[in-house]
mmCIF file of C-alpha atoms and ligand atoms in Angstrom:
data_model
loop_
_atom_site.group_PDB
_atom_site.id
_atom_site.type_symbol
_atom_site.label_atom_id
_atom_site.label_comp_id
_atom_site.label_asym_id
_atom_site.label_seq_id
_atom_site.Cartn_x
_atom_site.Cartn_y
_atom_site.Cartn_z
ATOM 1 C CA GLU O 296 75.790 88.090 93.860
ATOM 2 C CA TRP O 297 75.891 91.668 95.141
ATOM 3 C CA GLY O 298 79.125 93.386 94.489
ATOM 4 C CA TYR O 299 80.394 96.968 93.666
ATOM 5 C CA SER O 300 80.088 96.878 89.815
ATOM 6 C CA PRO O 301 77.522 99.032 87.747
ATOM 7 C CA THR O 302 75.364 96.075 87.452
ATOM 8 C CA ASN O 303 75.650 94.553 91.141
ATOM 9 C CA GLY O 304 76.655 97.559 93.053
ATOM 10 C CA PRO O 305 75.018 99.843 95.738
ATOM 11 C CA ASP O 306 72.872 101.509 93.133
ATOM 12 C CA VAL O 307 71.021 98.385 92.456
ATOM 13 C CA TRP O 308 71.069 96.513 95.938
ATOM 14 C CA ALA O 309 67.708 98.051 96.821
ATOM 15 C CA ARG O 310 66.159 95.742 94.044
ATOM 16 C CA LEU O 311 67.173 92.715 96.091
ATOM 17 C CA PHE O 312 67.511 94.187 99.561
ATOM 18 C CA PRO O 313 64.763 96.722 100.317
ATOM 19 C CA GLN O 314 66.441 98.174 103.268
ATOM 20 C CA ALA O 315 69.061 99.377 101.054
ATOM 21 C CA GLY O 316 66.833 102.032 99.873
ATOM 22 C CA GLY O 317 66.038 103.366 103.351
ATOM 23 C CA ALA O 318 66.383 106.628 105.210
ATOM 24 C CA ARG O 319 69.394 105.878 107.418
ATOM 25 C CA GLN O 320 71.827 104.018 104.872
ATOM 26 C CA SER O 321 75.528 103.839 105.536
ATOM 27 C CA PRO O 322 78.171 104.659 104.630
ATOM 28 C CA VAL O 323 77.846 108.431 104.538
ATOM 29 C CA ASP O 324 80.138 111.441 103.925
ATOM 30 C CA ILE O 325 80.852 113.007 107.274
ATOM 31 C CA CYS O 326 80.744 116.781 106.910
ATOM 32 C CA THR O 327 82.751 118.189 109.767
ATOM 33 C CA SER O 328 81.268 121.700 109.294
ATOM 34 C CA ILE O 329 77.827 120.374 110.168
ATOM 35 C CA ALA O 330 78.511 117.683 112.718
ATOM 36 C CA SER O 331 77.476 119.130 116.119
ATOM 37 C CA SER O 332 79.381 118.275 119.114
ATOM 38 C CA ASP O 333 76.791 116.910 121.769
ATOM 39 C CA SER O 334 77.818 118.001 125.248
ATOM 40 C CA ASN O 335 76.231 115.190 127.085
ATOM 41 C CA LEU O 336 78.493 112.848 124.836
ATOM 42 C CA GLU O 337 81.247 114.076 127.044
ATOM 43 C CA MET O 338 79.347 113.366 130.235
ATOM 44 C CA LYS O 339 78.711 109.699 129.222
ATOM 45 C CA LYS O 340 82.168 108.578 128.219
ATOM 46 C CA LEU O 341 82.334 105.977 125.689
ATOM 47 C CA THR O 342 84.285 103.018 127.308
ATOM 48 C CA PHE O 343 85.333 99.411 125.941
ATOM 49 C CA ALA O 344 86.836 96.530 127.436
ATOM 50 C CA TYR O 345 88.309 93.564 125.212
ATOM 51 C CA GLU O 346 89.842 90.228 125.795
ATOM 52 C CA SER O 347 93.065 88.864 124.168
ATOM 53 C CA GLN O 348 92.183 86.052 122.180
ATOM 54 C CA SER O 349 94.205 83.309 120.046
ATOM 55 C CA ASP O 350 93.180 80.864 117.398
ATOM 56 C CA LEU O 351 90.612 83.377 116.079
ATOM 57 C CA ARG O 352 89.082 82.300 112.730
ATOM 58 C CA ILE O 353 89.624 84.646 109.631
ATOM 59 C CA LEU O 354 87.292 84.273 106.786
ATOM 60 C CA ASN O 355 87.646 85.407 103.131
ATOM 61 C CA THR O 356 84.241 87.042 102.652
ATOM 62 C CA GLY O 357 84.808 87.667 98.918
ATOM 63 C CA HIS O 358 84.748 91.386 99.822
ATOM 64 C CA GLY O 359 87.728 91.447 102.330
ATOM 65 C CA TRP O 360 88.552 89.355 105.394
ATOM 66 C CA LYS O 361 86.508 88.881 108.498
ATOM 67 C CA VAL O 362 87.733 87.874 111.964
ATOM 68 C CA GLU O 363 85.068 85.842 113.880
ATOM 69 C CA ALA O 364 85.785 87.166 117.419
ATOM 70 C CA PRO O 365 82.590 86.375 119.668
ATOM 71 C CA GLN O 366 83.884 87.811 123.058
ATOM 72 C CA SER O 367 81.159 87.174 125.853
ATOM 73 C CA GLY O 368 83.625 89.174 128.218
ATOM 74 C CA SER O 369 83.819 92.161 125.989
ATOM 75 C CA ARG O 370 81.738 95.629 126.856
ATOM 76 C CA LEU O 371 81.346 98.473 124.628
ATOM 77 C CA GLU O 372 79.089 101.038 126.534
ATOM 78 C CA GLY O 373 78.406 104.822 127.180
ATOM 79 C CA GLY O 374 78.645 107.641 124.599
ATOM 80 C CA PRO O 375 75.794 107.193 122.146
ATOM 81 C CA LEU O 376 74.847 103.762 123.483
ATOM 82 C CA GLY O 377 72.570 104.947 126.396
ATOM 83 C CA GLU O 378 72.335 102.471 129.213
ATOM 84 C CA ASP O 379 72.872 99.324 127.077
ATOM 85 C CA ILE O 380 75.926 96.847 126.720
ATOM 86 C CA TYR O 381 77.238 95.849 123.373
ATOM 87 C CA GLN O 382 79.577 92.816 122.911
ATOM 88 C CA LEU O 383 82.123 92.308 120.342
ATOM 89 C CA GLU O 384 81.032 89.719 117.778
ATOM 90 C CA GLN O 385 83.471 90.302 114.733
ATOM 91 C CA PHE O 386 85.893 92.760 113.054
ATOM 92 C CA HIS O 387 86.527 93.160 109.348
ATOM 93 C CA CYS O 388 88.218 95.265 106.884
ATOM 94 C CA HIS O 389 87.251 97.334 103.864
ATOM 95 C CA TRP O 390 90.006 98.442 101.304
ATOM 96 C CA GLY O 391 90.484 99.414 97.799
ATOM 97 C CA GLU O 392 92.461 98.772 94.635
ATOM 98 C CA THR O 393 94.973 101.505 95.649
ATOM 99 C CA SER O 394 95.717 103.341 98.912
ATOM 100 C CA ALA O 395 93.991 106.503 97.476
ATOM 101 C CA GLU O 396 90.520 104.917 98.344
ATOM 102 C CA GLY O 397 89.146 101.950 100.089
ATOM 103 C CA SER O 398 87.231 103.365 103.198
ATOM 104 C CA GLU O 399 83.521 103.270 103.079
ATOM 105 C CA HIS O 400 83.006 106.556 105.051
ATOM 106 C CA THR O 401 84.537 109.636 103.838
ATOM 107 C CA VAL O 402 85.304 112.847 105.697
ATOM 108 C CA ASP O 403 84.473 115.995 103.678
ATOM 109 C CA GLY O 404 84.739 113.997 100.709
ATOM 110 C CA ARG O 405 88.113 112.505 101.513
ATOM 111 C CA ALA O 406 88.526 108.757 101.433
ATOM 112 C CA TYR O 407 91.105 106.992 103.457
ATOM 113 C CA ALA O 408 93.176 103.877 102.239
ATOM 114 C CA GLY O 409 90.828 101.644 104.308
ATOM 115 C CA GLU O 410 88.504 101.211 107.223
ATOM 116 C CA LEU O 411 88.245 98.626 110.072
ATOM 117 C CA HIS O 412 84.977 97.707 111.628
ATOM 118 C CA LEU O 413 84.588 96.398 115.019
ATOM 119 C CA VAL O 414 80.990 94.817 115.207
ATOM 120 C CA HIS O 415 79.123 94.507 118.385
ATOM 121 C CA TRP O 416 75.705 93.678 119.416
ATOM 122 C CA ASN O 417 73.194 95.001 122.213
ATOM 123 C CA THR O 418 73.302 91.918 124.623
ATOM 124 C CA THR O 419 71.127 93.963 127.297
ATOM 125 C CA LYS O 420 68.153 93.825 124.892
ATOM 126 C CA TYR O 421 68.678 91.070 122.705
ATOM 127 C CA GLN O 422 69.509 87.367 122.713
ATOM 128 C CA SER O 423 71.584 86.962 119.608
ATOM 129 C CA PHE O 424 73.452 89.010 117.138
ATOM 130 C CA ALA O 425 70.903 88.027 114.281
ATOM 131 C CA GLU O 426 67.858 89.209 116.598
ATOM 132 C CA ALA O 427 69.896 92.340 117.390
ATOM 133 C CA ALA O 428 70.392 93.016 113.643
ATOM 134 C CA GLN O 429 66.667 93.360 113.299
ATOM 135 C CA HIS O 430 66.313 96.428 115.738
ATOM 136 C CA PRO O 431 67.229 100.096 115.193
ATOM 137 C CA ASP O 432 69.691 100.001 118.276
ATOM 138 C CA GLY O 433 70.990 96.439 117.799
ATOM 139 C CA LEU O 434 74.246 96.851 116.622
ATOM 140 C CA ALA O 435 77.163 99.322 117.302
ATOM 141 C CA VAL O 436 80.161 99.543 114.930
ATOM 142 C CA LEU O 437 83.482 101.309 115.726
ATOM 143 C CA GLY O 438 85.025 102.339 112.487
ATOM 144 C CA VAL O 439 88.768 103.148 112.332
ATOM 145 C CA PHE O 440 90.282 104.731 109.207
ATOM 146 C CA PHE O 441 93.670 103.361 107.746
ATOM 147 C CA ASP O 442 96.201 105.944 106.659
ATOM 148 C CA VAL O 443 99.236 104.588 104.582
ATOM 149 C CA GLY O 444 102.596 105.436 106.111
ATOM 150 C CA ASN O 445 106.086 104.096 106.814
ATOM 151 C CA GLU O 446 105.343 102.281 110.101
ATOM 152 C CA SER O 447 103.415 98.950 109.731
ATOM 153 C CA ASN O 448 100.686 98.003 112.205
ATOM 154 C CA ASP O 449 101.920 94.771 114.170
ATOM 155 C CA GLU O 450 98.241 93.702 115.160
ATOM 156 C CA ILE O 451 97.163 94.236 111.416
ATOM 157 C CA GLU O 452 100.301 92.283 110.349
ATOM 158 C CA LYS O 453 99.171 89.248 112.337
ATOM 159 C CA ILE O 454 95.930 89.300 110.511
ATOM 160 C CA VAL O 455 97.317 90.259 106.797
ATOM 161 C CA SER O 456 100.250 87.378 107.287
ATOM 162 C CA THR O 457 97.310 84.709 107.104
ATOM 163 C CA LEU O 458 95.678 86.059 103.728
ATOM 164 C CA SER O 459 97.923 83.764 101.638
ATOM 165 C CA GLU O 460 96.147 80.796 103.149
ATOM 166 C CA ILE O 461 92.675 82.276 102.278
ATOM 167 C CA LYS O 462 93.010 83.542 98.848
ATOM 168 C CA PHE O 463 89.425 82.501 97.532
ATOM 169 C CA LYS O 464 86.087 83.493 98.977
ATOM 170 C CA GLY O 465 84.547 81.235 101.676
ATOM 171 C CA GLN O 466 88.140 79.922 102.839
ATOM 172 C CA PHE O 467 88.999 80.191 106.424
ATOM 173 C CA THR O 468 92.037 79.473 108.665
ATOM 174 C CA ASP O 469 93.094 80.276 112.172
ATOM 175 C CA ILE O 470 95.146 83.286 113.213
ATOM 176 C CA PRO O 471 97.784 81.552 115.696
ATOM 177 C CA ASP O 472 98.658 84.709 117.320
ATOM 178 C CA VAL O 473 97.099 86.504 120.244
ATOM 179 C CA ILE O 474 94.986 89.392 119.160
ATOM 180 C CA ASP O 475 93.838 92.154 121.298
ATOM 181 C CA PRO O 476 91.257 94.373 119.548
ATOM 182 C CA THR O 477 92.117 97.180 121.868
ATOM 183 C CA THR O 478 95.330 97.853 119.929
ATOM 184 C CA PHE O 479 93.475 98.763 116.654
ATOM 185 C CA LEU O 480 91.872 101.576 118.173
ATOM 186 C CA PRO O 481 93.816 105.149 117.704
ATOM 187 C CA SER O 482 95.058 107.000 120.800
ATOM 188 C CA GLY O 483 93.011 110.160 120.109
ATOM 189 C CA LEU O 484 89.510 108.761 121.023
ATOM 190 C CA GLY O 485 87.522 111.638 119.320
ATOM 191 C CA TYR O 486 84.757 110.289 117.197
ATOM 192 C CA TRP O 487 81.557 110.969 115.044
ATOM 193 C CA THR O 488 78.428 109.097 115.795
ATOM 194 C CA TYR O 489 75.222 108.831 113.785
ATOM 195 C CA LEU O 490 72.465 106.167 113.289
ATOM 196 C CA GLY O 491 72.914 104.179 110.214
ATOM 197 C CA SER O 492 72.959 100.545 108.742
ATOM 198 C CA LEU O 493 75.066 97.689 107.466
ATOM 199 C CA THR O 494 77.144 99.051 104.693
ATOM 200 C CA THR O 495 76.747 95.843 102.792
ATOM 201 C CA PRO O 496 73.507 93.625 102.007
ATOM 202 C CA PRO O 497 71.219 93.123 103.463
ATOM 203 C CA CYS O 498 71.855 96.715 104.663
ATOM 204 C CA ASN O 499 69.691 96.403 107.798
ATOM 205 C CA GLU O 500 69.223 99.786 109.541
ATOM 206 C CA CYS O 501 70.236 98.641 112.854
ATOM 207 C CA VAL O 502 73.741 100.382 113.435
ATOM 208 C CA ILE O 503 74.777 103.012 115.941
ATOM 209 C CA TRP O 504 77.980 104.058 114.105
ATOM 210 C CA ILE O 505 81.162 105.359 115.965
ATOM 211 C CA VAL O 506 83.629 106.498 113.611
ATOM 212 C CA TYR O 507 87.052 107.572 115.115
ATOM 213 C CA LYS O 508 88.317 110.930 113.947
ATOM 214 C CA GLU O 509 92.243 109.845 114.217
ATOM 215 C CA PRO O 510 93.205 107.213 111.628
ATOM 216 C CA ILE O 511 95.787 104.421 112.448
ATOM 217 C CA THR O 512 98.784 104.114 110.186
ATOM 218 C CA VAL O 513 99.627 100.862 108.230
ATOM 219 C CA THR O 514 101.923 100.277 105.239
ATOM 220 C CA GLU O 515 100.789 100.124 101.547
ATOM 221 C CA GLU O 516 101.350 96.264 101.574
ATOM 222 C CA GLN O 517 98.899 95.935 104.620
ATOM 223 C CA VAL O 518 96.016 97.494 102.829
ATOM 224 C CA THR O 519 96.410 96.825 99.283
ATOM 225 C CA TYR O 520 96.198 93.034 99.465
ATOM 226 C CA HIS O 521 94.315 91.519 96.742
HETATM 227 N N1 N7S C 617 80.225 96.695 106.999
HETATM 228 S S1 N7S C 617 79.445 96.576 108.391
HETATM 229 O O1 N7S C 617 78.285 97.588 108.346
HETATM 230 O O2 N7S C 617 80.151 96.802 109.585
HETATM 231 C C1 N7S C 617 78.571 95.126 108.406
HETATM 232 C C2 N7S C 617 78.609 94.531 109.790
HETATM 233 C C3 N7S C 617 77.930 93.261 109.973
HETATM 234 C C4 N7S C 617 77.374 92.747 108.796
HETATM 235 O O3 N7S C 617 76.713 91.403 108.891
HETATM 236 C C5 N7S C 617 77.422 93.079 107.652
HETATM 237 N N2 N7S C 617 76.961 92.730 106.391
HETATM 238 C C6 N7S C 617 76.875 91.390 106.154
HETATM 239 O O4 N7S C 617 77.446 90.394 106.841
HETATM 240 N N3 N7S C 617 76.492 91.044 105.038
HETATM 241 C C7 N7S C 617 76.337 89.208 104.726
HETATM 242 C C8 N7S C 617 77.326 88.985 103.552
HETATM 243 C C9 N7S C 617 78.362 89.999 103.554
HETATM 244 C C10 N7S C 617 79.789 89.101 103.596
HETATM 245 O O5 N7S C 617 80.781 90.194 103.564
HETATM 246 C C11 N7S C 617 78.065 94.580 107.479
HETATM 247 ZN ZN1 ZN C 618 82.258 96.800 107.503
#
């Protein structure tokens, strides 16, 4: 089973998952000095529209939590996504042992306490998430960094408050509260974008990454759960 130790971590994933040795692997360190601002991105504004949903299923994946949120009524489009429309499939989180680390992307070498991924797939071109994940423009993932501060995030609390029920890998439960994914996004909508991959095996090179510049604030407890 793949993981993050020296014997099963990213350096050996390519033995079992060939794409992990590819040319557009994620995560990356975002070097802000060489990131170029693309004027047409301003012209094609990135727009998103989500539904609020209750009774979403949350799963312990063994590497964090994942909320299954297939939303046929959601739309992510514009910005780097060309003319295609992407639909929300799931969102999940990466965090670390301490709040000094945990994000997958880093910014000028700096890691954040954690990182939320909102995973979407291209419904204009493909018929399913699984099919989309086989194509270079199949998925669009919004990444939001977590900063640790004194205010807790109410939406994240609705999720973290269920984790005591799914202590072990493979367990799942329902989140009774209504969740609106829009509330996970920072107020500042500036982002970096690049063509990359799934950050975990099978590491398919199918993701258009959109990483927001502004982190959202959560409390230490909300992001060092284990
Ligand atoms: N981190 S990511 O790039 O947004 C990402 C988005 C969607 C994914 O399907 C994966 N990878 C994945 O599901 N691997 C299968 C078993 C892992 C259980 O955790 C990673
Ligand atoms: Zn992820």
